[in-house]
Short mmCIF file of C-alpha atoms and ligand atoms in Angstrom, two decimals:
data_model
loop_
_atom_site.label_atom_id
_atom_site.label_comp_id
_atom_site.label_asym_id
_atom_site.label_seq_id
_atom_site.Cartn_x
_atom_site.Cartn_y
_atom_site.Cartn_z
CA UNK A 1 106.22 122.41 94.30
CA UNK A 2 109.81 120.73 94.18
CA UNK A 3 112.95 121.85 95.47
CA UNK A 4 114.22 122.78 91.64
CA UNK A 5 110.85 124.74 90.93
CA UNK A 6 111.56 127.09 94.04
CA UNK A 7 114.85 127.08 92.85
CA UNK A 8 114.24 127.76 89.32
CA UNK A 9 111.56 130.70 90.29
CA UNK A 10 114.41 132.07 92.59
CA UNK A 11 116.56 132.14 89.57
CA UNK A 12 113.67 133.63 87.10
CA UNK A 13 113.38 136.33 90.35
CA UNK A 14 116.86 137.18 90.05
CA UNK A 15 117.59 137.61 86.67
CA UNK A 16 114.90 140.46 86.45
CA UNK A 17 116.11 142.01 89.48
CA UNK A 18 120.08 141.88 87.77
CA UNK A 19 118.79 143.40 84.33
CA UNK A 20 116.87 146.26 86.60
CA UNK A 21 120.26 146.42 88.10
CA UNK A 22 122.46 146.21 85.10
CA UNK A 23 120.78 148.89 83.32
CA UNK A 24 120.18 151.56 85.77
CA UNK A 25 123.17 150.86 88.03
CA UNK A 26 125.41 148.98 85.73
CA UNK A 27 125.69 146.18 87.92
CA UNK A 28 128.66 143.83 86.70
CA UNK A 29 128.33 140.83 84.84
CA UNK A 30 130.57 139.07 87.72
CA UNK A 31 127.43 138.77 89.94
CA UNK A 32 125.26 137.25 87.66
CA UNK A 33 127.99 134.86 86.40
CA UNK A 34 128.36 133.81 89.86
CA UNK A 35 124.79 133.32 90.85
CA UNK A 36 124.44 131.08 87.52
CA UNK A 37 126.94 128.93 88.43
CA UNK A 38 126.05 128.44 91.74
CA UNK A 39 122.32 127.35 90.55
CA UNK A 40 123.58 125.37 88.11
CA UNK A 41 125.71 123.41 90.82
CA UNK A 42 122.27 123.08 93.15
CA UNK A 43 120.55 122.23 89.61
CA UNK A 44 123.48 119.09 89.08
CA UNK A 45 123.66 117.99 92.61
CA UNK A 46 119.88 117.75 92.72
CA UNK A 47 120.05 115.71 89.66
CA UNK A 48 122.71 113.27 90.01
CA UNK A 49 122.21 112.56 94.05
CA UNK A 50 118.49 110.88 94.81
CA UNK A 51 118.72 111.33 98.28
CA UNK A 52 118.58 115.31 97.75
CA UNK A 53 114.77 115.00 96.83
CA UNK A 54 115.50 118.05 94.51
CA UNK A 55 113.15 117.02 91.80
CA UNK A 56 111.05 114.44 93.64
CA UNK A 57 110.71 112.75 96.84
CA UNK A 58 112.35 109.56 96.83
CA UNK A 59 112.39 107.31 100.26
CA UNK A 60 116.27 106.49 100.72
CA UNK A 61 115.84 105.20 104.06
CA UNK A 62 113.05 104.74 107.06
CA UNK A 63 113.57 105.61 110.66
CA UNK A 64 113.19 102.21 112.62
CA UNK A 65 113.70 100.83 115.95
CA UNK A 66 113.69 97.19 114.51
CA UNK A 67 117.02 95.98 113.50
CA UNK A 68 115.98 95.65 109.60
CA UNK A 69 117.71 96.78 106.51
CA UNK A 70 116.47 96.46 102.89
CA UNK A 71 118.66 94.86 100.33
CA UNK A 72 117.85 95.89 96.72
CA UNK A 73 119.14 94.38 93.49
CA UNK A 74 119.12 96.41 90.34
CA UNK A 75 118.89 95.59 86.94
CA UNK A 76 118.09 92.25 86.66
CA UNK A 77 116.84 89.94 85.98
CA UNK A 78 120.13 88.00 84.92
CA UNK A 79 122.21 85.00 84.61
CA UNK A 80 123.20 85.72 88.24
CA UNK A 81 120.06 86.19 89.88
CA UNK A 82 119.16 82.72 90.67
CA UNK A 83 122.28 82.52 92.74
CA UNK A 84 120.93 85.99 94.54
CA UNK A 85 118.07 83.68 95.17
CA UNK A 86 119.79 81.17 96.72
CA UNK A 87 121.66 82.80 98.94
CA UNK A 88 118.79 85.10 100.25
CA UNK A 89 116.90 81.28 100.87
CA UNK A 90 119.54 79.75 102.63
CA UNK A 91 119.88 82.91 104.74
CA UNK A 92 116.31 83.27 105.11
CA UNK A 93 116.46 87.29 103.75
CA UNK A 94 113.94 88.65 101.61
CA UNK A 95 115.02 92.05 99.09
CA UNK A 96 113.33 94.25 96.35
CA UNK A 97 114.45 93.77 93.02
CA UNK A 98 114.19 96.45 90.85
CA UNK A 99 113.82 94.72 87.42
CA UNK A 100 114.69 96.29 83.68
CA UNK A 101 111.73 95.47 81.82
CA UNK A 102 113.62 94.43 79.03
CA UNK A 103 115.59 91.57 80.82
CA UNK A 104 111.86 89.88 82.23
CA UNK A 105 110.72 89.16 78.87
CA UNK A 106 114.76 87.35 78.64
CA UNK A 107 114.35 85.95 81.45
CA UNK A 108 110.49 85.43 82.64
CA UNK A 109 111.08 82.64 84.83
CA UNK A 110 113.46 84.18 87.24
CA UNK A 111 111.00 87.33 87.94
CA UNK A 112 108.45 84.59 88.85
CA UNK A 113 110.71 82.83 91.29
CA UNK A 114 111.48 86.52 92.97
CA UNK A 115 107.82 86.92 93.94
CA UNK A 116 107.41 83.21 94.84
CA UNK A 117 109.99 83.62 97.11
CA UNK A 118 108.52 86.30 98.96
CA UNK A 119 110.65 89.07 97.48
CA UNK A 120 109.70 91.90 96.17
CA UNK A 121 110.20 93.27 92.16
CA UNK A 122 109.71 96.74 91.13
CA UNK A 123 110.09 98.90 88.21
CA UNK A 124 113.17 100.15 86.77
CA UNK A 125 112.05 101.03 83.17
CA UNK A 126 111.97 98.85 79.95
CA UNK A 127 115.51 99.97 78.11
CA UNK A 128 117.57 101.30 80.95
CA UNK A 129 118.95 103.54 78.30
CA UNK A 130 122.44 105.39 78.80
CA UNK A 131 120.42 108.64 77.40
CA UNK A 132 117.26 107.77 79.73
CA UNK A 133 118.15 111.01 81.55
CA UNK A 134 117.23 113.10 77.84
CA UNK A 135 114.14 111.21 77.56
CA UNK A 136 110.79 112.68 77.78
CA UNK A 137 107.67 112.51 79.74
CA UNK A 138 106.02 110.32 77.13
CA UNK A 139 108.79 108.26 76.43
CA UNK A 140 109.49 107.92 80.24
CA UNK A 141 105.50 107.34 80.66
CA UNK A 142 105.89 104.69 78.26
CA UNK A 143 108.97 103.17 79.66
CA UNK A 144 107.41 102.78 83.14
CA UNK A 145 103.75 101.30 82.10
CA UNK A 146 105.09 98.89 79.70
CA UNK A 147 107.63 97.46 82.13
CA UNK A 148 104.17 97.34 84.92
CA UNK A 149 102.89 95.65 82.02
CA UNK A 150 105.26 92.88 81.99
CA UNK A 151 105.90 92.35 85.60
CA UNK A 152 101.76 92.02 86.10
CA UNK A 153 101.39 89.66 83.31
CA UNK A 154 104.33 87.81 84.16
CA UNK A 155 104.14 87.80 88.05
CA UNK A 156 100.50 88.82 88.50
CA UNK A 157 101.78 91.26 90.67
CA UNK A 158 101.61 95.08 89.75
CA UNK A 159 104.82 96.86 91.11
CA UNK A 160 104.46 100.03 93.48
CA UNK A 161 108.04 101.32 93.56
CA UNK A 162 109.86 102.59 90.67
CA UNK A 163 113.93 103.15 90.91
CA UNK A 164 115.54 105.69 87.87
CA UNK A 165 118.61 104.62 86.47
CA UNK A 166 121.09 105.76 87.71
CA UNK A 167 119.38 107.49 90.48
CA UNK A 168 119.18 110.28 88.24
CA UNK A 169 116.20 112.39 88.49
CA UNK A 170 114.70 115.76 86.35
CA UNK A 171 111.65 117.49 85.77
CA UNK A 172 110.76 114.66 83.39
CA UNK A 173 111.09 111.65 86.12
CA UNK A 174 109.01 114.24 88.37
CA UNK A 175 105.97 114.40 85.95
CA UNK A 176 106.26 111.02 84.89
CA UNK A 177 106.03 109.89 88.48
CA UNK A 178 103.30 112.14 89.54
CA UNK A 179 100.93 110.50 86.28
CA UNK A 180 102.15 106.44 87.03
CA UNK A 181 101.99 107.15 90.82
CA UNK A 182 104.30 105.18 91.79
CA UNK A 183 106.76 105.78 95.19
CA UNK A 184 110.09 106.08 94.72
CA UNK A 185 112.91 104.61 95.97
CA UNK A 186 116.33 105.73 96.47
CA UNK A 187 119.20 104.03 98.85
CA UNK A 188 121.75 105.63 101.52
CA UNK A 189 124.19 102.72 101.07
CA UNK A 190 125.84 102.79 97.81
CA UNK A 191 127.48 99.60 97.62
CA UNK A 192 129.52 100.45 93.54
CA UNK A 193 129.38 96.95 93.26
CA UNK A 194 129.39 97.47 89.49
CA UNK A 195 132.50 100.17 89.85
CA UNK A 196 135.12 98.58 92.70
CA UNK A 197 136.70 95.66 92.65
CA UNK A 198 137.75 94.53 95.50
CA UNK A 199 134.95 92.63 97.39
CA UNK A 200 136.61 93.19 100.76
CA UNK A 201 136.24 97.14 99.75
CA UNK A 202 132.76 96.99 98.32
CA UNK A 203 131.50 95.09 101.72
CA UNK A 204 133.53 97.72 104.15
CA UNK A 205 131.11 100.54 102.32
CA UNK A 206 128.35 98.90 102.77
CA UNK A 207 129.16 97.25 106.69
CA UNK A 208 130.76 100.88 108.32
CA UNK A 209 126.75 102.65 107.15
CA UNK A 210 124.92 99.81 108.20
CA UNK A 211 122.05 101.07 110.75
CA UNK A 212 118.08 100.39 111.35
CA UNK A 213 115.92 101.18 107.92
CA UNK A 214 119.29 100.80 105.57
CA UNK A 215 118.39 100.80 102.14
CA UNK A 216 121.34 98.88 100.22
CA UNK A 217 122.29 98.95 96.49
CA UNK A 218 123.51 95.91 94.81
CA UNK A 219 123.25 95.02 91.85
CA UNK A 220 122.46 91.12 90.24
CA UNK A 221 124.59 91.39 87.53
CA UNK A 222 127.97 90.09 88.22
CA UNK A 223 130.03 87.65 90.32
CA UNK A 224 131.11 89.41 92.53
CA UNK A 225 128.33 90.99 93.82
CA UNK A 226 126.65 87.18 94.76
CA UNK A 227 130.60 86.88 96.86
CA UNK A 228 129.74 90.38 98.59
CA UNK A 229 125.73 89.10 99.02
CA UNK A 230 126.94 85.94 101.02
CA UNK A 231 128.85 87.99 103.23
CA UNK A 232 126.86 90.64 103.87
CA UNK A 233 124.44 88.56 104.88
CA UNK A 234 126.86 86.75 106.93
CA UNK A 235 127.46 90.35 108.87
CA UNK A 236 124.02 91.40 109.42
CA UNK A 237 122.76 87.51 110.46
CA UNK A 238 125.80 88.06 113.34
CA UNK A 239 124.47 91.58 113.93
CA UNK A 240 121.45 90.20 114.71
CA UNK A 241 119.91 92.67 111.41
CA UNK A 242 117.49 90.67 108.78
CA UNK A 243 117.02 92.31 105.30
CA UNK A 244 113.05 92.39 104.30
CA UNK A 245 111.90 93.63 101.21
CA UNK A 246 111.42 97.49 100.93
CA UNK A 247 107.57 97.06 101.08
CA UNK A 248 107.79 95.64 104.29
CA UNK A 249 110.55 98.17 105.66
CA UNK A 250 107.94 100.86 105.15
CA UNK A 251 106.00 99.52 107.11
CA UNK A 252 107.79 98.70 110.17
CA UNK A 253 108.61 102.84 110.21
CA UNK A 254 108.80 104.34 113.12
CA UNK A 255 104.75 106.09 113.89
ZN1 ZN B 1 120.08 100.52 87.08
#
C-alpha cells in the first residue's frame, strides 16, 4: 500500500466519522474544512516532491562509504549531448541518461554513443508531455514500453530505470510502474539547470549537497549546463569523488 492510499483511507475514515458527527452533534463545518486542506497539502507535496515516496518508491540517493556520486542527464538526447559526452571522456565519468523517447528516434546515433561509452540510458517516456501528469495508466503504459522499445532496438540494451517528468508522481505513475516494473529514480541534488542562470549559482547548489551516493540532476539540453558539467567535474575529480552511472551506484550500497 502507498503512502497516499493510507492517506486517502484515513481521509475516507474521517469523513464518515464527521457526517456521524455533523448530524448528531452538529459538528462545524470548520473541522472538516481544515482536515481537507491539510490532506490536500500531504496529497500536493507527495505529488510534486519524488523524494517523499508518497505514491511510489523512488531511489533518490544510496547510502555509501565509497566516494561516488551519480550524474544524470534528462531529456535528451540533443544537440548538446555529444559535448556531455566529451566532457564525461576526458574526465573519465560515466552518468545515466534518462532519454525522451521521442528525441532517440531524432537523434539515434547519440543514444548509441551513450551506451558505447559505458553510460547508462533509461526511460523517461516518449512525449514528455506538459499534461503527462493527466495522463492515464494506458497512455502512461504506452508511453513507457514504446520508449523501451526504441532504446532496445536502437541500443540493444533494454532500460531498467524509468524517471517521470518532472518528478511528478500519482496513482497513475504508481500502477504504471508496478505493470512495466521498472525502478525508479529520483535525485536529492536539484541542480535547476534549466531555471537559473547563473552557472556560478547552479554549481554552488549542486557543490554545498555533494556527499557519498549523490544523485545529481542536469539536464543535456542547453549551454550552460555542458559549462556547469566541466566544472563539476572539475570539483568532484579534486574531491577525490567519481560520478558512475546510477546502475553501478546501486550497487556499491552500503550491505
Ligand atoms: Zn524531464
Amino acid at each position: 500500500m502507498s503512502k497516499h492510499q493510507i492517506g486517502y483511507t484515513i481521509f475516507g475514515v474521517f469523513t464518515l466519522f464527521y457526517v456521524y458527527g455533523y448530524i448528531v452533534n452538529g459538528w462545524s463545518v470548520i473541522y472538516y474544512v481544515s482536515f481537507f486542506v491539510l490532506w490536500f497539502v500531504m496529497v500536493l507535496y507527495g505529488s510534486f516532491f519524488i523524494r517523499s515516496n508518497y505514491h511510489l518508491k523512488a531511489i533518490s540517493s544510496v547510502k555509501t562509504d565509497e566516494r561516488v556520486v551519480s550524474i544524470t542527464f534528462d531529456d535528451g538526447p540533443t544537440v548538446h549531448t555529444n559535448a556531455v559526452l566529451d566532457i564525461l571522456k576526458k574526465g573519465g565519468h560515466k552518468a545515466s541518461f534518462f532519454c525522451i523517447g521521442q528525441r532517440i528516434q531524432e537523434n539515434p546515433l547519440m543514444a548509441e554513443r551513450i551506451v558505447k561509452e559505458g553510460h547508462s540510458i533509461e526511460n523517461h517516456t516518449y512525449s514528455h508531455s506538459k499534461h503527462i501528469s493527466f495522463a492515464s495508466t494506458k497512455k502512461l503504459i504506452e508511453e513507457i514500453e514504446k520508449t523501451d522499445e526504441i532504446i532496445k532496438r536502437q541500443t540493444g540494451v533494454k532500460p531498467q530505470f524509468f524517471r517521470p517528468p518532472y518528478g511528478v508522481t500519482n496513482p497513475n505513475f504508481m500502477r504504471t510502474i508496478r505493470q512495466s516494473k521498472h525502478v525508479v529514480i529520483g535525485w536529492n541534488i536539484r541542480s535547476l539547470d534549466t531555471v537559473i542562470e547563473s552557472e556560478d549559482k547552479i554549481l554552488k547548489r549542486i557543490t554545498k549537497l555533494v556527499k557519498n551516493g549523490s544523485i545529481i540532476l542536469l539536464h543535456d539540453t542547453s549551454e550552460k549546463s555542458i559549462i556547469v558539467l566541466e566544472r563539476l567535474l572539475q570539483y568532484l575529480n579534486d574531491n577525490n569523488y567519481r560520478s558512475v552511472t546510477v546502475d553501478e551506484l546501486l550497487k556499491l550500497r552500503k550491505k
